[in-house]
DNA sequence: ATGAAAGCGCTAACAG
DNA sequence: CTGTTAGCGCTTTCAT
């Protein structure tokens, strides 16, 4: 690796001058400028980001952390793409960490990121009372929470109105005449699971219908849990007539179980999932789902992070996107409502 | 951030001693050891990986780069998970970069990684003659290529037998009686596209059938190209009776176009895709596809990288996994052949 | 067994 | 406008 001294030697100036043309071009003689630029180019010099990071206080390292619960979930992939696009434009790099819904793993990654002296962090905390993340916020590191907030600490957050999304989904089902509507939740301690449950219950209340607790199942937010819990539901003496799945992966698991048993959708059971996928239309049947704008959320989170890095004192904000129901045919013939 | 001096002060020893208990515990008095450990714990000290990195020559930073062409493609997500699992166990962190099939982006990320002084790199090069990656290999950085190799440079590589995978897929179709079999390729310069095309042609040859060039379309490996090129194929005076799609995303795009036109699969057109997805069974219809073991490939690549970091002189190896045809129903009633 | 000190590559005073 | 120099936090000789 060629370094500052090499360039300085080649250009016949001091390393300080080289550093200046890199960081403060205005402050140096045009001729010198030329010579140095020339040397930099011919030596193909690239500053060591490690040395830069060690030297500067923070906020100039152009590296941030991105910590997400499950990279297999296409929603988070969209978030990643959104974040990444915004980062790319600003020459930032992201250390991406997938903690697979595992708190220990999350902690390890967070430790690593801290010791990597990142400029900031975008994270979907394991749960609302994530002490580790809360402490990092308190320590002054610029942090944006995505998908899930933190309780008890002031922090920027960008998420979707989960309650409303679930409410819309269940209302749709109720209007179609369903009453025995099951809900397969992800990990119960995750804020989004709670909000979606709240929306589920609110919809029943709104229509004066009782909630049947036996139709609510809790899993771990993964594919396998969707398969297993759907089987349990189908095995009930009187199975539900409709199913609301708490996330992408659960939906796919549910679909697998339903198909393997030869149960017809939507005739024998209607299905609406939380989280849309761009290929939901190619599923059997085309899936009705609640869409979260993951890409936009990721972009937005990145922008908020840049702002906070620049101005750590900026008041915290909460950005709430709409969750929109995409009606296709897994709940019956294309309904009138859009 | 607490640092070495803080710990040293608290333990009443020099920073050198603290460093020793961290890196070479054997070389220090048991009592001192205790005191220092104690101090480290109570101060919750974590060494700065940045400083460590700047100091040490390379190979001790516990950070590697992972550069992949498209994070939207579930195959690469599997690769990521495999790499990540292996890394996690060894306390490594990965800087993950998604270059979205864009060579400029790839170059930028590679530059960043170099200047981050990574210990090693796992990469799926944009194409076989990727100069940037080739130079990095030549520079001595431990590198493992995944999914695609490099021509003209000796480098470790782990991939799948793409030609054989495509051959099996096409043979399957031919045995089912198809002759007008279209192939929608990804970017033509990508080695996997070429190998899959070779498999396609080989299958025709094997069965003494001619290849119809008008049935071969080239796209950019993305979803949209799958949609568009499928439409072109369907618009042909005599459309193909079967379609072989070059990757996951293309398959999903093809499915979307086919459904939107109300064309029946497999009655009017049979479909087999390269790349399987765990939810392929829930597509309409359940998709017959060639499976690549992405997770295992990722794990393997990580192991090879660790080896190479430890022993840069180890001869390069080429690990070839099998690509296995998963027969479901998108080519017709479950065929006899497994 | 432990400490002092050099130096990794860079930035930012401080002089000149 | 440009050069000299002091660290950033750590590892590693080299002394002791």
CSV table of N, CA, C and O in Angstrom, one decimal, chain B residues 204-310:
chain,number,residue,atom,x,y,z
B,204,UNK,N,-28.8,-30.3,-26.1
B,204,UNK,CA,-29.3,-30.4,-27.5
B,204,UNK,C,-28.5,-31.3,-28.3
B,204,UNK,O,-29.0,-32.2,-29.0
B,205,UNK,N,-27.2,-31.1,-28.2
B,205,UNK,CA,-26.3,-31.9,-29.0
B,205,UNK,C,-26.4,-33.4,-28.6
B,205,UNK,O,-26.6,-34.3,-29.5
B,206,UNK,N,-26.4,-33.6,-27.4
B,206,UNK,CA,-26.5,-35.0,-26.8
B,206,UNK,C,-27.8,-35.7,-27.4
B,206,UNK,O,-27.7,-36.9,-27.6
B,207,UNK,N,-28.8,-35.0,-27.6
B,207,UNK,CA,-30.0,-35.6,-28.1
B,207,UNK,C,-30.2,-35.4,-29.6
B,207,UNK,O,-31.3,-35.6,-30.2
B,208,UNK,N,-29.1,-35.0,-30.3
B,208,UNK,CA,-29.1,-34.8,-31.7
B,208,UNK,C,-30.1,-33.8,-32.2
B,208,UNK,O,-30.7,-33.9,-33.3
B,209,UNK,N,-30.4,-32.8,-31.3
B,209,UNK,CA,-31.3,-31.7,-31.7
B,209,UNK,C,-30.6,-30.4,-32.0
B,209,UNK,O,-29.5,-30.1,-31.5
B,210,UNK,N,-31.1,-29.6,-33.0
B,210,UNK,CA,-30.5,-28.4,-33.3
B,210,UNK,C,-30.8,-27.3,-32.3
B,210,UNK,O,-31.9,-27.3,-31.7
B,211,UNK,N,-29.9,-26.3,-32.1
B,211,UNK,CA,-30.2,-25.2,-31.2
B,211,UNK,C,-30.7,-24.1,-32.1
B,211,UNK,O,-30.2,-23.7,-33.1
B,212,UNK,N,-31.8,-23.5,-31.6
B,212,UNK,CA,-32.4,-22.4,-32.4
B,212,UNK,C,-32.0,-21.1,-31.7
B,212,UNK,O,-32.6,-20.8,-30.6
B,213,UNK,N,-31.1,-20.4,-32.3
B,213,UNK,CA,-30.6,-19.2,-31.7
B,213,UNK,C,-31.6,-18.1,-31.3
B,213,UNK,O,-31.4,-17.3,-30.4
B,214,UNK,N,-32.7,-18.1,-32.1
B,214,UNK,CA,-33.7,-17.1,-31.8
B,214,UNK,C,-34.4,-17.3,-30.4
B,214,UNK,O,-35.2,-16.5,-29.9
B,215,UNK,N,-34.2,-18.5,-29.9
B,215,UNK,CA,-34.8,-18.8,-28.6
B,215,UNK,C,-33.9,-18.5,-27.4
B,215,UNK,O,-34.2,-18.8,-26.3
B,216,UNK,N,-32.8,-17.9,-27.7
B,216,UNK,CA,-31.8,-17.5,-26.6
B,216,UNK,C,-31.8,-16.0,-26.5
B,216,UNK,O,-31.6,-15.3,-27.4
B,217,UNK,N,-32.2,-15.6,-25.3
B,217,UNK,CA,-32.2,-14.1,-25.0
B,217,UNK,C,-31.3,-13.8,-23.9
B,217,UNK,O,-31.1,-14.5,-23.0
B,218,UNK,N,-30.7,-12.6,-24.0
B,218,UNK,CA,-29.8,-12.1,-23.0
B,218,UNK,C,-30.3,-10.9,-22.3
B,218,UNK,O,-30.8,-9.9,-22.9
B,219,UNK,N,-30.2,-10.9,-21.0
B,219,UNK,CA,-30.7,-9.8,-20.2
B,219,UNK,C,-29.6,-9.4,-19.2
B,219,UNK,O,-28.4,-9.6,-19.4
B,220,UNK,N,-30.1,-8.7,-18.1
B,220,UNK,CA,-29.1,-8.2,-17.2
B,220,UNK,C,-29.2,-8.9,-15.8
B,220,UNK,O,-28.8,-8.4,-14.8
B,221,UNK,N,-29.8,-10.1,-15.8
B,221,UNK,CA,-29.9,-10.9,-14.6
B,221,UNK,C,-30.9,-10.5,-13.6
B,221,UNK,O,-31.0,-11.0,-12.5
B,222,UNK,N,-31.6,-9.4,-14.0
B,222,UNK,CA,-32.6,-8.9,-13.0
B,222,UNK,C,-34.1,-9.3,-13.3
B,222,UNK,O,-34.4,-9.7,-14.4
B,223,UNK,N,-34.9,-9.1,-12.4
B,223,UNK,CA,-36.3,-9.4,-12.5
B,223,UNK,C,-37.0,-8.8,-13.7
B,223,UNK,O,-37.6,-9.5,-14.5
B,224,UNK,N,-36.7,-7.6,-13.9
B,224,UNK,CA,-37.4,-6.9,-15.1
B,224,UNK,C,-37.0,-7.5,-16.4
B,224,UNK,O,-37.9,-7.7,-17.3
B,225,UNK,N,-35.8,-8.0,-16.5
B,225,UNK,CA,-35.3,-8.6,-17.8
B,225,UNK,C,-36.1,-9.9,-18.0
B,225,UNK,O,-36.4,-10.3,-19.1
B,226,UNK,N,-36.4,-10.6,-16.9
B,226,UNK,CA,-37.1,-11.8,-17.0
B,226,UNK,C,-38.5,-11.5,-17.5
B,226,UNK,O,-39.0,-12.3,-18.4
B,227,UNK,N,-39.1,-10.5,-17.1
B,227,UNK,CA,-40.5,-10.1,-17.5
B,227,UNK,C,-40.4,-9.8,-19.0
B,227,UNK,O,-41.2,-10.3,-19.8
B,228,UNK,N,-39.5,-8.9,-19.3
B,228,UNK,CA,-39.5,-8.4,-20.7
B,228,UNK,C,-39.1,-9.4,-21.7
B,228,UNK,O,-39.8,-9.6,-22.8
B,229,UNK,N,-38.1,-10.2,-21.4
B,229,UNK,CA,-37.7,-11.2,-22.4
B,229,UNK,C,-38.7,-12.4,-22.6
B,229,UNK,O,-38.8,-12.9,-23.6
B,230,UNK,N,-39.4,-12.6,-21.5
B,230,UNK,CA,-40.4,-13.7,-21.6
B,230,UNK,C,-41.5,-13.2,-22.5
B,230,UNK,O,-42.0,-13.9,-23.4
B,231,UNK,N,-41.8,-11.9,-22.4
B,231,UNK,CA,-42.8,-11.3,-23.3
B,231,UNK,C,-42.4,-11.5,-24.7
B,231,UNK,O,-43.2,-11.9,-25.6
B,232,UNK,N,-41.1,-11.2,-25.0
B,232,UNK,CA,-40.6,-11.3,-26.4
B,232,UNK,C,-40.8,-12.7,-26.9
B,232,UNK,O,-41.1,-12.9,-28.0
B,233,UNK,N,-40.4,-13.6,-26.0
B,233,UNK,CA,-40.5,-15.0,-26.4
B,233,UNK,C,-42.0,-15.4,-26.7
B,233,UNK,O,-42.2,-16.1,-27.7
B,234,UNK,N,-42.9,-15.0,-25.9
B,234,UNK,CA,-44.3,-15.3,-26.0
B,234,UNK,C,-44.8,-14.7,-27.3
B,234,UNK,O,-45.8,-15.2,-27.9
B,235,UNK,N,-44.2,-13.6,-27.7
B,235,UNK,CA,-44.7,-12.9,-28.9
B,235,UNK,C,-44.2,-13.5,-30.2
B,235,UNK,O,-44.6,-13.0,-31.3
B,236,UNK,N,-43.3,-14.4,-30.1
B,236,UNK,CA,-42.8,-15.0,-31.3
B,236,UNK,C,-43.9,-15.7,-32.1
B,236,UNK,O,-44.9,-16.2,-31.6
B,237,UNK,N,-43.7,-15.7,-33.5
B,237,UNK,CA,-44.7,-16.4,-34.3
B,237,UNK,C,-45.0,-17.8,-33.8
B,237,UNK,O,-46.2,-18.1,-33.6
B,238,UNK,N,-44.0,-18.6,-33.6
B,238,UNK,CA,-44.2,-19.8,-32.9
B,238,UNK,C,-43.4,-19.8,-31.6
B,238,UNK,O,-42.2,-20.0,-31.6
B,239,UNK,N,-44.1,-19.5,-30.5
B,239,UNK,CA,-43.5,-19.4,-29.2
B,239,UNK,C,-42.9,-20.8,-28.8
B,239,UNK,O,-43.3,-21.8,-29.3
B,240,UNK,N,-41.9,-20.7,-27.9
B,240,UNK,CA,-41.3,-21.9,-27.3
B,240,UNK,C,-42.4,-22.7,-26.5
B,240,UNK,O,-43.3,-22.1,-26.1
B,241,UNK,N,-42.1,-24.0,-26.4
B,241,UNK,CA,-43.0,-24.8,-25.5
B,241,UNK,C,-42.5,-24.9,-24.1
B,241,UNK,O,-43.1,-25.4,-23.2
B,242,UNK,N,-41.2,-24.6,-24.0
B,242,UNK,CA,-40.6,-24.6,-22.7
B,242,UNK,C,-39.6,-23.5,-22.5
B,242,UNK,O,-39.1,-23.0,-23.5
B,243,UNK,N,-39.4,-23.1,-21.2
B,243,UNK,CA,-38.5,-22.0,-20.9
B,243,UNK,C,-37.5,-22.4,-19.8
B,243,UNK,O,-37.9,-22.9,-18.8
B,244,UNK,N,-36.3,-22.0,-20.0
B,244,UNK,CA,-35.3,-22.3,-19.0
B,244,UNK,C,-34.7,-20.9,-18.6
B,244,UNK,O,-34.2,-20.1,-19.5
B,245,UNK,N,-34.9,-20.5,-17.4
B,245,UNK,CA,-34.5,-19.2,-16.9
B,245,UNK,C,-33.2,-19.2,-16.2
B,245,UNK,O,-32.9,-20.1,-15.4
B,246,UNK,N,-32.3,-18.3,-16.5
B,246,UNK,CA,-30.9,-18.3,-16.0
B,246,UNK,C,-30.7,-18.0,-14.6
B,246,UNK,O,-29.5,-18.2,-14.1
B,247,UNK,N,-31.6,-17.4,-13.9
B,247,UNK,CA,-31.4,-17.3,-12.4
B,247,UNK,C,-32.8,-17.0,-11.8
B,247,UNK,O,-33.8,-16.9,-12.4
B,248,UNK,N,-32.7,-17.1,-10.4
B,248,UNK,CA,-33.9,-16.8,-9.6
B,248,UNK,C,-34.8,-15.6,-10.0
B,248,UNK,O,-36.0,-15.7,-10.1
B,249,UNK,N,-34.1,-14.5,-10.2
B,249,UNK,CA,-34.8,-13.3,-10.4
B,249,UNK,C,-35.5,-13.3,-11.8
B,249,UNK,O,-36.6,-12.8,-12.0
B,250,UNK,N,-34.8,-13.9,-12.8
B,250,UNK,CA,-35.4,-14.0,-14.1
B,250,UNK,C,-36.6,-14.9,-14.0
B,250,UNK,O,-37.6,-14.6,-14.7
B,251,UNK,N,-36.4,-16.0,-13.3
B,251,UNK,CA,-37.6,-16.9,-13.1
B,251,UNK,C,-38.8,-16.2,-12.6
B,251,UNK,O,-39.9,-16.4,-13.2
B,252,UNK,N,-38.6,-15.4,-11.6
B,252,UNK,CA,-39.7,-14.7,-11.0
B,252,UNK,C,-40.4,-13.7,-12.0
B,252,UNK,O,-41.6,-13.5,-12.1
B,253,UNK,N,-39.5,-13.1,-12.8
B,253,UNK,CA,-40.0,-12.2,-13.8
B,253,UNK,C,-40.8,-12.9,-14.8
B,253,UNK,O,-41.9,-12.5,-15.3
B,254,UNK,N,-40.3,-14.0,-15.3
B,254,UNK,CA,-40.9,-14.8,-16.3
B,254,UNK,C,-42.3,-15.3,-15.8
B,254,UNK,O,-43.3,-15.1,-16.5
B,255,UNK,N,-42.3,-15.7,-14.6
B,255,UNK,CA,-43.6,-16.2,-14.0
B,255,UNK,C,-44.6,-15.0,-14.0
B,255,UNK,O,-45.8,-15.3,-14.4
B,256,UNK,N,-44.2,-13.9,-13.7
B,256,UNK,CA,-45.1,-12.7,-13.7
B,256,UNK,C,-45.7,-12.5,-15.0
B,256,UNK,O,-46.9,-12.3,-15.2
B,257,UNK,N,-44.8,-12.5,-16.1
B,257,UNK,CA,-45.3,-12.2,-17.4
B,257,UNK,C,-46.3,-13.3,-17.9
B,257,UNK,O,-47.4,-13.1,-18.4
B,258,UNK,N,-45.9,-14.5,-17.6
B,258,UNK,CA,-46.7,-15.7,-18.0
B,258,UNK,C,-48.1,-15.6,-17.4
B,258,UNK,O,-49.1,-15.8,-18.1
B,259,UNK,N,-48.1,-15.4,-16.1
B,259,UNK,CA,-49.4,-15.3,-15.4
B,259,UNK,C,-50.2,-14.1,-15.9
B,259,UNK,O,-51.4,-14.2,-16.1
B,260,UNK,N,-49.5,-13.0,-16.1
B,260,UNK,CA,-50.3,-11.8,-16.5
B,260,UNK,C,-51.0,-12.0,-17.9
B,260,UNK,O,-52.0,-11.4,-18.2
B,261,UNK,N,-50.4,-12.9,-18.7
B,261,UNK,CA,-51.0,-13.2,-20.0
B,261,UNK,C,-52.0,-14.3,-19.9
B,261,UNK,O,-52.5,-14.8,-21.0
B,262,UNK,N,-52.1,-14.9,-18.8
B,262,UNK,CA,-53.0,-16.1,-18.7
B,262,UNK,C,-52.5,-17.3,-19.4
B,262,UNK,O,-53.3,-18.2,-19.7
B,263,UNK,N,-51.2,-17.4,-19.6
B,263,UNK,CA,-50.7,-18.6,-20.3
B,263,UNK,C,-50.6,-19.6,-19.2
B,263,UNK,O,-50.1,-19.4,-18.1
B,264,UNK,N,-50.9,-20.8,-19.5
B,264,UNK,CA,-50.9,-21.9,-18.5
B,264,UNK,C,-49.6,-22.6,-18.5
B,264,UNK,O,-49.0,-23.0,-19.5
B,265,UNK,N,-49.1,-22.8,-17.2
B,265,UNK,CA,-47.9,-23.6,-17.0
B,265,UNK,C,-48.4,-24.9,-16.3
B,265,UNK,O,-49.1,-24.9,-15.3
B,266,UNK,N,-48.0,-26.1,-16.7
B,266,UNK,CA,-47.0,-26.3,-17.8
B,266,UNK,C,-47.7,-26.6,-19.2
B,266,UNK,O,-47.0,-26.8,-20.2
B,267,UNK,N,-49.1,-26.6,-19.2
B,267,UNK,CA,-49.8,-27.0,-20.4
B,267,UNK,C,-49.3,-26.2,-21.7
B,267,UNK,O,-49.0,-26.8,-22.7
B,268,UNK,N,-49.2,-24.9,-21.5
B,268,UNK,CA,-48.9,-24.1,-22.7
B,268,UNK,C,-47.4,-23.8,-22.8
B,268,UNK,O,-46.8,-23.6,-23.8
B,269,UNK,N,-46.8,-23.7,-21.6
B,269,UNK,CA,-45.3,-23.5,-21.6
B,269,UNK,C,-44.8,-24.2,-20.3
B,269,UNK,O,-45.3,-24.0,-19.2
B,270,UNK,N,-43.7,-24.9,-20.4
B,270,UNK,CA,-43.1,-25.6,-19.3
B,270,UNK,C,-42.0,-24.6,-18.8
B,270,UNK,O,-41.5,-23.8,-19.6
B,271,UNK,N,-41.7,-24.7,-17.5
B,271,UNK,CA,-40.7,-23.8,-17.0
B,271,UNK,C,-39.7,-24.5,-16.0
B,271,UNK,O,-40.2,-25.2,-15.1
B,272,UNK,N,-38.5,-24.3,-16.2
B,272,UNK,CA,-37.5,-24.7,-15.2
B,272,UNK,C,-36.5,-23.6,-15.0
B,272,UNK,O,-36.0,-22.9,-15.9
B,273,UNK,N,-36.2,-23.3,-13.7
B,273,UNK,CA,-35.4,-22.2,-13.4
B,273,UNK,C,-34.0,-22.6,-12.9
B,273,UNK,O,-33.9,-23.7,-12.3
B,274,UNK,N,-33.1,-21.8,-13.0
B,274,UNK,CA,-31.8,-22.0,-12.4
B,274,UNK,C,-31.9,-21.3,-11.0
B,274,UNK,O,-32.4,-20.1,-11.0
B,275,UNK,N,-31.5,-22.0,-10.0
B,275,UNK,CA,-31.6,-21.5,-8.6
B,275,UNK,C,-32.9,-21.9,-8.0
B,275,UNK,O,-34.0,-21.5,-8.5
B,276,UNK,N,-32.9,-22.5,-6.9
B,276,UNK,CA,-34.0,-22.9,-6.2
B,276,UNK,C,-34.3,-22.0,-5.0
B,276,UNK,O,-33.3,-21.3,-4.6
B,277,UNK,N,-35.5,-21.9,-4.5
B,277,UNK,CA,-35.7,-21.1,-3.4
B,277,UNK,C,-36.5,-22.0,-2.4
B,277,UNK,O,-37.2,-22.9,-2.9
B,278,UNK,N,-36.4,-21.8,-1.1
B,278,UNK,CA,-37.1,-22.7,-0.2
B,278,UNK,C,-38.6,-22.6,-0.4
B,278,UNK,O,-39.3,-23.5,0.0
B,279,UNK,N,-39.1,-21.6,-1.0
B,279,UNK,CA,-40.5,-21.4,-1.1
B,279,UNK,C,-40.9,-21.7,-2.6
B,279,UNK,O,-42.0,-21.4,-3.0
B,280,UNK,N,-40.0,-22.3,-3.4
B,280,UNK,CA,-40.4,-22.6,-4.8
B,280,UNK,C,-41.6,-23.4,-4.9
B,280,UNK,O,-42.4,-23.4,-5.8
B,281,UNK,N,-41.8,-24.2,-3.8
B,281,UNK,CA,-42.9,-25.1,-3.8
B,281,UNK,C,-44.3,-24.4,-3.6
B,281,UNK,O,-45.3,-24.9,-4.0
B,282,UNK,N,-44.2,-23.2,-3.2
B,282,UNK,CA,-45.4,-22.4,-3.0
B,282,UNK,C,-45.7,-21.5,-4.2
B,282,UNK,O,-46.7,-20.7,-4.2
B,283,UNK,N,-44.9,-21.6,-5.2
B,283,UNK,CA,-45.2,-20.8,-6.4
B,283,UNK,C,-46.3,-21.4,-7.2
B,283,UNK,O,-46.7,-22.6,-6.9
B,284,UNK,N,-46.8,-20.7,-8.1
B,284,UNK,CA,-47.8,-21.3,-9.0
B,284,UNK,C,-47.3,-21.4,-10.4
B,284,UNK,O,-47.1,-20.4,-11.1
B,285,UNK,N,-47.1,-22.6,-10.8
B,285,UNK,CA,-47.1,-23.9,-10.0
B,285,UNK,C,-45.8,-24.1,-9.3
B,285,UNK,O,-44.9,-23.4,-9.6
B,286,UNK,N,-45.8,-25.1,-8.4
B,286,UNK,CA,-44.5,-25.4,-7.8
B,286,UNK,C,-43.4,-25.6,-8.8
B,286,UNK,O,-43.6,-26.3,-9.8
B,287,UNK,N,-42.4,-24.9,-8.6
B,287,UNK,CA,-41.3,-24.7,-9.6
B,287,UNK,C,-40.3,-25.8,-9.6
B,287,UNK,O,-39.7,-26.2,-8.6
B,288,UNK,N,-40.1,-26.3,-10.8
B,288,UNK,CA,-39.0,-27.2,-11.0
B,288,UNK,C,-37.7,-26.4,-11.2
B,288,UNK,O,-37.7,-25.4,-12.0
B,289,UNK,N,-36.7,-26.7,-10.5
B,289,UNK,CA,-35.5,-25.8,-10.5
B,289,UNK,C,-34.2,-26.5,-10.2
B,289,UNK,O,-34.2,-27.6,-9.6
B,290,UNK,N,-33.1,-25.9,-10.6
B,290,UNK,CA,-31.8,-26.4,-10.4
B,290,UNK,C,-31.3,-25.7,-9.1
B,290,UNK,O,-31.2,-24.5,-9.0
B,291,UNK,N,-31.0,-26.6,-8.1
B,291,UNK,CA,-30.6,-26.0,-6.8
B,291,UNK,C,-29.1,-25.9,-6.6
B,291,UNK,O,-28.3,-26.8,-6.9
B,292,UNK,N,-28.7,-24.7,-6.2
B,292,UNK,CA,-27.3,-24.5,-5.8
B,292,UNK,C,-27.2,-24.5,-4.3
B,292,UNK,O,-28.0,-23.7,-3.7
B,293,UNK,N,-26.3,-25.2,-3.6
B,293,UNK,CA,-26.3,-25.1,-2.1
B,293,UNK,C,-25.6,-23.9,-1.6
B,293,UNK,O,-24.4,-23.9,-1.2
B,294,UNK,N,-26.2,-22.7,-1.7
B,294,UNK,CA,-25.6,-21.5,-1.4
B,294,UNK,C,-25.1,-21.4,0.0
B,294,UNK,O,-23.9,-20.9,0.2
B,295,UNK,N,-25.8,-21.9,1.0
B,295,UNK,CA,-25.3,-21.8,2.4
B,295,UNK,C,-24.0,-22.5,2.6
B,295,UNK,O,-23.1,-22.0,3.1
B,296,UNK,N,-24.0,-23.8,2.1
B,296,UNK,CA,-22.8,-24.6,2.2
B,296,UNK,C,-21.6,-23.9,1.4
B,296,UNK,O,-20.5,-24.0,1.9
B,297,UNK,N,-21.9,-23.4,0.3
B,297,UNK,CA,-20.9,-22.7,-0.5
B,297,UNK,C,-20.3,-21.6,0.3
B,297,UNK,O,-19.1,-21.4,0.3
B,298,UNK,N,-21.2,-20.8,0.9
B,298,UNK,CA,-20.7,-19.7,1.7
B,298,UNK,C,-19.8,-20.1,2.9
B,298,UNK,O,-18.7,-19.6,3.1
B,299,UNK,N,-20.3,-21.2,3.6
B,299,UNK,CA,-19.5,-21.7,4.7
B,299,UNK,C,-18.1,-22.2,4.2
B,299,UNK,O,-17.1,-21.9,4.8
B,300,UNK,N,-18.1,-22.9,3.1
B,300,UNK,CA,-16.9,-23.4,2.6
B,300,UNK,C,-15.9,-22.3,2.2
B,300,UNK,O,-14.7,-22.4,2.5
B,301,UNK,N,-16.5,-21.3,1.6
B,301,UNK,CA,-15.6,-20.2,1.2
B,301,UNK,C,-15.0,-19.5,2.4
B,301,UNK,O,-13.8,-19.2,2.4
B,302,UNK,N,-15.7,-19.4,3.4
B,302,UNK,CA,-15.2,-18.8,4.7
B,302,UNK,C,-14.1,-19.7,5.2
B,302,UNK,O,-13.0,-19.1,5.6
B,303,UNK,N,-14.3,-21.0,5.2
B,303,UNK,CA,-13.2,-21.8,5.7
B,303,UNK,C,-12.0,-21.7,4.9
B,303,UNK,O,-10.8,-21.6,5.4
B,304,UNK,N,-12.1,-21.7,3.6
B,304,UNK,CA,-11.0,-21.6,2.7
B,304,UNK,C,-10.3,-20.3,3.0
B,304,UNK,O,-9.0,-20.2,3.0
B,305,UNK,N,-11.1,-19.3,3.2
B,305,UNK,CA,-10.4,-18.0,3.5
B,305,UNK,C,-9.6,-18.0,4.8
B,305,UNK,O,-8.5,-17.5,4.8
B,306,UNK,N,-10.1,-18.6,5.8
B,306,UNK,CA,-9.4,-18.7,7.1
B,306,UNK,C,-8.1,-19.4,6.8
B,306,UNK,O,-7.0,-19.0,7.3
B,307,UNK,N,-8.2,-20.5,6.1
B,307,UNK,CA,-6.9,-21.2,5.8
B,307,UNK,C,-5.9,-20.4,5.1
B,307,UNK,O,-4.8,-20.4,5.4
B,308,UNK,N,-6.4,-19.7,4.1
B,308,UNK,CA,-5.5,-18.9,3.3
B,308,UNK,C,-4.9,-17.7,4.1
B,308,UNK,O,-3.7,-17.4,3.9
B,309,UNK,N,-5.6,-17.2,5.0
B,309,UNK,CA,-5.1,-16.1,5.8
B,309,UNK,C,-4.0,-16.7,6.7
B,309,UNK,O,-2.9,-16.1,6.9
B,310,UNK,N,-4.2,-17.9,7.2
B,310,UNK,CA,-3.2,-18.5,8.1
B,310,UNK,C,-2.0,-18.9,7.2
B,310,UNK,O,-0.9,-18.7,7.6
